[in-house]
Amino acid sequence: MSNAAVRSSSPPPADIDVGASIDAAAQACGGDVRAAVWELLIRNAWLEGEVERLNGAVSYGYARRGLPAHR
């Protein structure tokens, strides 16, 4: 799989050094890149679950109205 195939469609924020983040993730897993990817996938799945849970906790009326306008 090429690098182009795994890149997301939107670039990361300018203040994030992606290369350093990749190196840090691999280092946190003892240099095992496969273990780093595994950890990131597990954590991403957990975060997606949290988003689902929190979306369910927001009341429909509040979500429909949005934030009140400043007066």
Short mmCIF file of N, CA and C in Angstrom, two decimals:
data_model
loop_
_atom_site.label_atom_id
_atom_site.label_comp_id
_atom_site.label_asym_id
_atom_site.label_seq_id
_atom_site.Cartn_x
_atom_site.Cartn_y
_atom_site.Cartn_z
N MET A 1 0.86 -1.18 0.00
CA MET A 1 0.00 0.00 0.00
C MET A 1 0.90 1.24 0.00
N SER A 2 0.60 2.17 -0.85
CA SER A 2 1.42 3.38 -0.95
C SER A 2 1.06 4.36 0.14
N ASN A 3 1.96 5.30 0.39
CA ASN A 3 1.69 6.34 1.38
C ASN A 3 0.49 7.18 0.99
N ALA A 4 0.30 7.40 -0.31
CA ALA A 4 -0.84 8.19 -0.78
C ALA A 4 -2.15 7.52 -0.42
N ALA A 5 -2.17 6.19 -0.37
CA ALA A 5 -3.40 5.46 -0.09
C ALA A 5 -3.82 5.60 1.37
N VAL A 6 -2.87 5.83 2.27
CA VAL A 6 -3.21 5.93 3.68
C VAL A 6 -3.35 7.36 4.18
N ARG A 7 -3.01 8.33 3.39
CA ARG A 7 -3.16 9.72 3.81
C ARG A 7 -4.62 10.11 3.82
N SER A 8 -4.99 10.93 4.79
CA SER A 8 -6.37 11.41 4.82
C SER A 8 -6.56 12.50 3.77
N SER A 9 -7.81 12.80 3.50
CA SER A 9 -8.10 13.79 2.47
C SER A 9 -7.81 15.21 2.93
N SER A 10 -7.77 15.44 4.23
CA SER A 10 -7.46 16.78 4.72
C SER A 10 -6.11 16.78 5.43
N PRO A 11 -5.32 17.81 5.22
CA PRO A 11 -3.99 17.85 5.85
C PRO A 11 -4.12 18.08 7.36
N PRO A 12 -3.10 17.65 8.11
CA PRO A 12 -3.14 17.89 9.55
C PRO A 12 -2.94 19.38 9.85
N PRO A 13 -3.33 19.82 11.03
CA PRO A 13 -3.09 21.22 11.39
C PRO A 13 -1.61 21.56 11.27
N ALA A 14 -1.32 22.79 10.93
CA ALA A 14 0.05 23.22 10.67
C ALA A 14 0.95 23.10 11.90
N ASP A 15 0.38 23.16 13.09
CA ASP A 15 1.21 23.12 14.30
C ASP A 15 1.54 21.70 14.76
N ILE A 16 1.16 20.67 13.99
CA ILE A 16 1.46 19.29 14.36
C ILE A 16 2.58 18.77 13.47
N ASP A 17 3.64 18.28 14.10
CA ASP A 17 4.75 17.66 13.37
C ASP A 17 4.41 16.17 13.24
N VAL A 18 3.87 15.78 12.10
CA VAL A 18 3.38 14.42 11.90
C VAL A 18 4.51 13.41 12.04
N GLY A 19 5.65 13.71 11.47
CA GLY A 19 6.79 12.79 11.56
C GLY A 19 7.19 12.53 12.99
N ALA A 20 7.27 13.58 13.79
CA ALA A 20 7.63 13.43 15.20
C ALA A 20 6.55 12.66 15.95
N SER A 21 5.29 12.87 15.59
CA SER A 21 4.19 12.14 16.24
C SER A 21 4.26 10.66 15.93
N ILE A 22 4.60 10.32 14.70
CA ILE A 22 4.75 8.92 14.31
C ILE A 22 5.91 8.29 15.08
N ASP A 23 7.02 9.00 15.14
CA ASP A 23 8.19 8.50 15.87
C ASP A 23 7.87 8.30 17.35
N ALA A 24 7.13 9.24 17.94
CA ALA A 24 6.78 9.14 19.36
C ALA A 24 5.86 7.95 19.61
N ALA A 25 4.90 7.71 18.71
CA ALA A 25 4.00 6.57 18.87
C ALA A 25 4.77 5.26 18.79
N ALA A 26 5.69 5.17 17.84
CA ALA A 26 6.50 3.95 17.71
C ALA A 26 7.39 3.76 18.93
N GLN A 27 7.98 4.85 19.40
CA GLN A 27 8.86 4.77 20.56
C GLN A 27 8.08 4.34 21.81
N ALA A 28 6.85 4.81 21.94
CA ALA A 28 6.03 4.44 23.09
C ALA A 28 5.71 2.94 23.09
N CYS A 29 5.81 2.33 21.93
CA CYS A 29 5.55 0.89 21.81
C CYS A 29 6.84 0.11 21.61
N GLY A 30 7.92 0.63 22.14
CA GLY A 30 9.21 -0.06 22.07
C GLY A 30 9.78 -0.16 20.67
N GLY A 31 9.41 0.77 19.79
CA GLY A 31 9.93 0.77 18.44
C GLY A 31 9.14 -0.12 17.48
N ASP A 32 8.12 -0.79 17.98
CA ASP A 32 7.29 -1.68 17.16
C ASP A 32 6.18 -0.88 16.51
N VAL A 33 6.34 -0.57 15.21
CA VAL A 33 5.37 0.26 14.50
C VAL A 33 4.02 -0.45 14.41
N ARG A 34 4.03 -1.76 14.24
CA ARG A 34 2.77 -2.52 14.17
C ARG A 34 2.00 -2.39 15.49
N ALA A 35 2.68 -2.47 16.61
CA ALA A 35 2.04 -2.31 17.92
C ALA A 35 1.52 -0.88 18.08
N ALA A 36 2.25 0.09 17.54
CA ALA A 36 1.81 1.49 17.62
C ALA A 36 0.52 1.69 16.84
N VAL A 37 0.46 1.11 15.65
CA VAL A 37 -0.77 1.22 14.85
C VAL A 37 -1.92 0.54 15.57
N TRP A 38 -1.67 -0.63 16.14
CA TRP A 38 -2.70 -1.35 16.90
C TRP A 38 -3.24 -0.46 18.03
N GLU A 39 -2.35 0.12 18.81
CA GLU A 39 -2.77 0.99 19.91
C GLU A 39 -3.58 2.17 19.42
N LEU A 40 -3.13 2.80 18.33
CA LEU A 40 -3.85 3.95 17.80
C LEU A 40 -5.24 3.56 17.30
N LEU A 41 -5.36 2.40 16.68
CA LEU A 41 -6.67 1.94 16.22
C LEU A 41 -7.61 1.66 17.40
N ILE A 42 -7.09 1.04 18.44
CA ILE A 42 -7.90 0.75 19.63
C ILE A 42 -8.35 2.05 20.29
N ARG A 43 -7.43 2.98 20.44
CA ARG A 43 -7.78 4.26 21.07
C ARG A 43 -8.76 5.06 20.22
N ASN A 44 -8.60 5.00 18.90
CA ASN A 44 -9.52 5.70 18.01
C ASN A 44 -10.93 5.10 18.13
N ALA A 45 -11.01 3.78 18.19
CA ALA A 45 -12.31 3.13 18.35
C ALA A 45 -12.96 3.55 19.66
N TRP A 46 -12.17 3.65 20.73
CA TRP A 46 -12.71 4.08 22.01
C TRP A 46 -13.22 5.52 21.92
N LEU A 47 -12.46 6.40 21.26
CA LEU A 47 -12.88 7.79 21.11
C LEU A 47 -14.15 7.89 20.26
N GLU A 48 -14.26 7.08 19.22
CA GLU A 48 -15.49 7.08 18.42
C GLU A 48 -16.68 6.65 19.26
N GLY A 49 -16.47 5.68 20.14
CA GLY A 49 -17.53 5.26 21.06
C GLY A 49 -17.93 6.38 22.00
N GLU A 50 -16.96 7.14 22.48
CA GLU A 50 -17.25 8.28 23.35
C GLU A 50 -18.06 9.34 22.62
N VAL A 51 -17.73 9.60 21.37
CA VAL A 51 -18.48 10.58 20.57
C VAL A 51 -19.92 10.12 20.44
N GLU A 52 -20.13 8.84 20.14
CA GLU A 52 -21.48 8.29 20.02
C GLU A 52 -22.24 8.44 21.33
N ARG A 53 -21.56 8.09 22.44
CA ARG A 53 -22.21 8.17 23.75
C ARG A 53 -22.58 9.61 24.08
N LEU A 54 -21.68 10.53 23.83
CA LEU A 54 -21.94 11.93 24.15
C LEU A 54 -23.00 12.54 23.24
N ASN A 55 -23.01 12.12 21.97
CA ASN A 55 -24.07 12.59 21.07
C ASN A 55 -25.43 12.14 21.58
N GLY A 56 -25.49 10.93 22.12
CA GLY A 56 -26.75 10.43 22.67
C GLY A 56 -27.16 11.15 23.94
N ALA A 57 -26.19 11.75 24.63
CA ALA A 57 -26.48 12.43 25.89
C ALA A 57 -26.99 13.84 25.68
N VAL A 58 -26.79 14.42 24.49
CA VAL A 58 -27.24 15.77 24.21
C VAL A 58 -28.73 15.71 23.89
N SER A 59 -29.49 16.59 24.50
CA SER A 59 -30.93 16.57 24.25
C SER A 59 -31.23 17.00 22.82
N TYR A 60 -32.28 16.44 22.25
CA TYR A 60 -32.66 16.74 20.88
C TYR A 60 -33.01 18.22 20.73
N GLY A 61 -33.73 18.77 21.70
CA GLY A 61 -34.12 20.17 21.62
C GLY A 61 -32.93 21.10 21.63
N TYR A 62 -31.95 20.83 22.48
CA TYR A 62 -30.76 21.68 22.53
C TYR A 62 -30.00 21.59 21.21
N ALA A 63 -29.85 20.39 20.71
CA ALA A 63 -29.11 20.20 19.45
C ALA A 63 -29.83 20.88 18.30
N ARG A 64 -31.17 20.88 18.33
CA ARG A 64 -31.93 21.47 17.24
C ARG A 64 -31.85 22.99 17.30
N ARG A 65 -31.92 23.57 18.49
CA ARG A 65 -31.89 25.03 18.65
C ARG A 65 -30.50 25.60 18.48
N GLY A 66 -29.50 24.88 18.93
CA GLY A 66 -28.14 25.39 18.88
C GLY A 66 -27.89 26.35 20.03
N LEU A 67 -26.86 27.12 19.93
CA LEU A 67 -26.50 28.07 20.98
C LEU A 67 -27.37 29.32 20.88
N PRO A 68 -27.70 29.92 22.02
CA PRO A 68 -28.50 31.15 21.98
C PRO A 68 -27.72 32.30 21.35
N ALA A 69 -28.41 33.18 20.65
CA ALA A 69 -27.79 34.35 20.04
C ALA A 69 -27.44 35.38 21.11
N HIS A 70 -26.34 36.09 20.88
CA HIS A 70 -25.96 37.17 21.82
C HIS A 70 -26.91 38.35 21.62
N ARG A 71 -27.30 38.96 22.72
CA ARG A 71 -28.21 40.11 22.64
C ARG A 71 -27.49 41.39 22.92
#
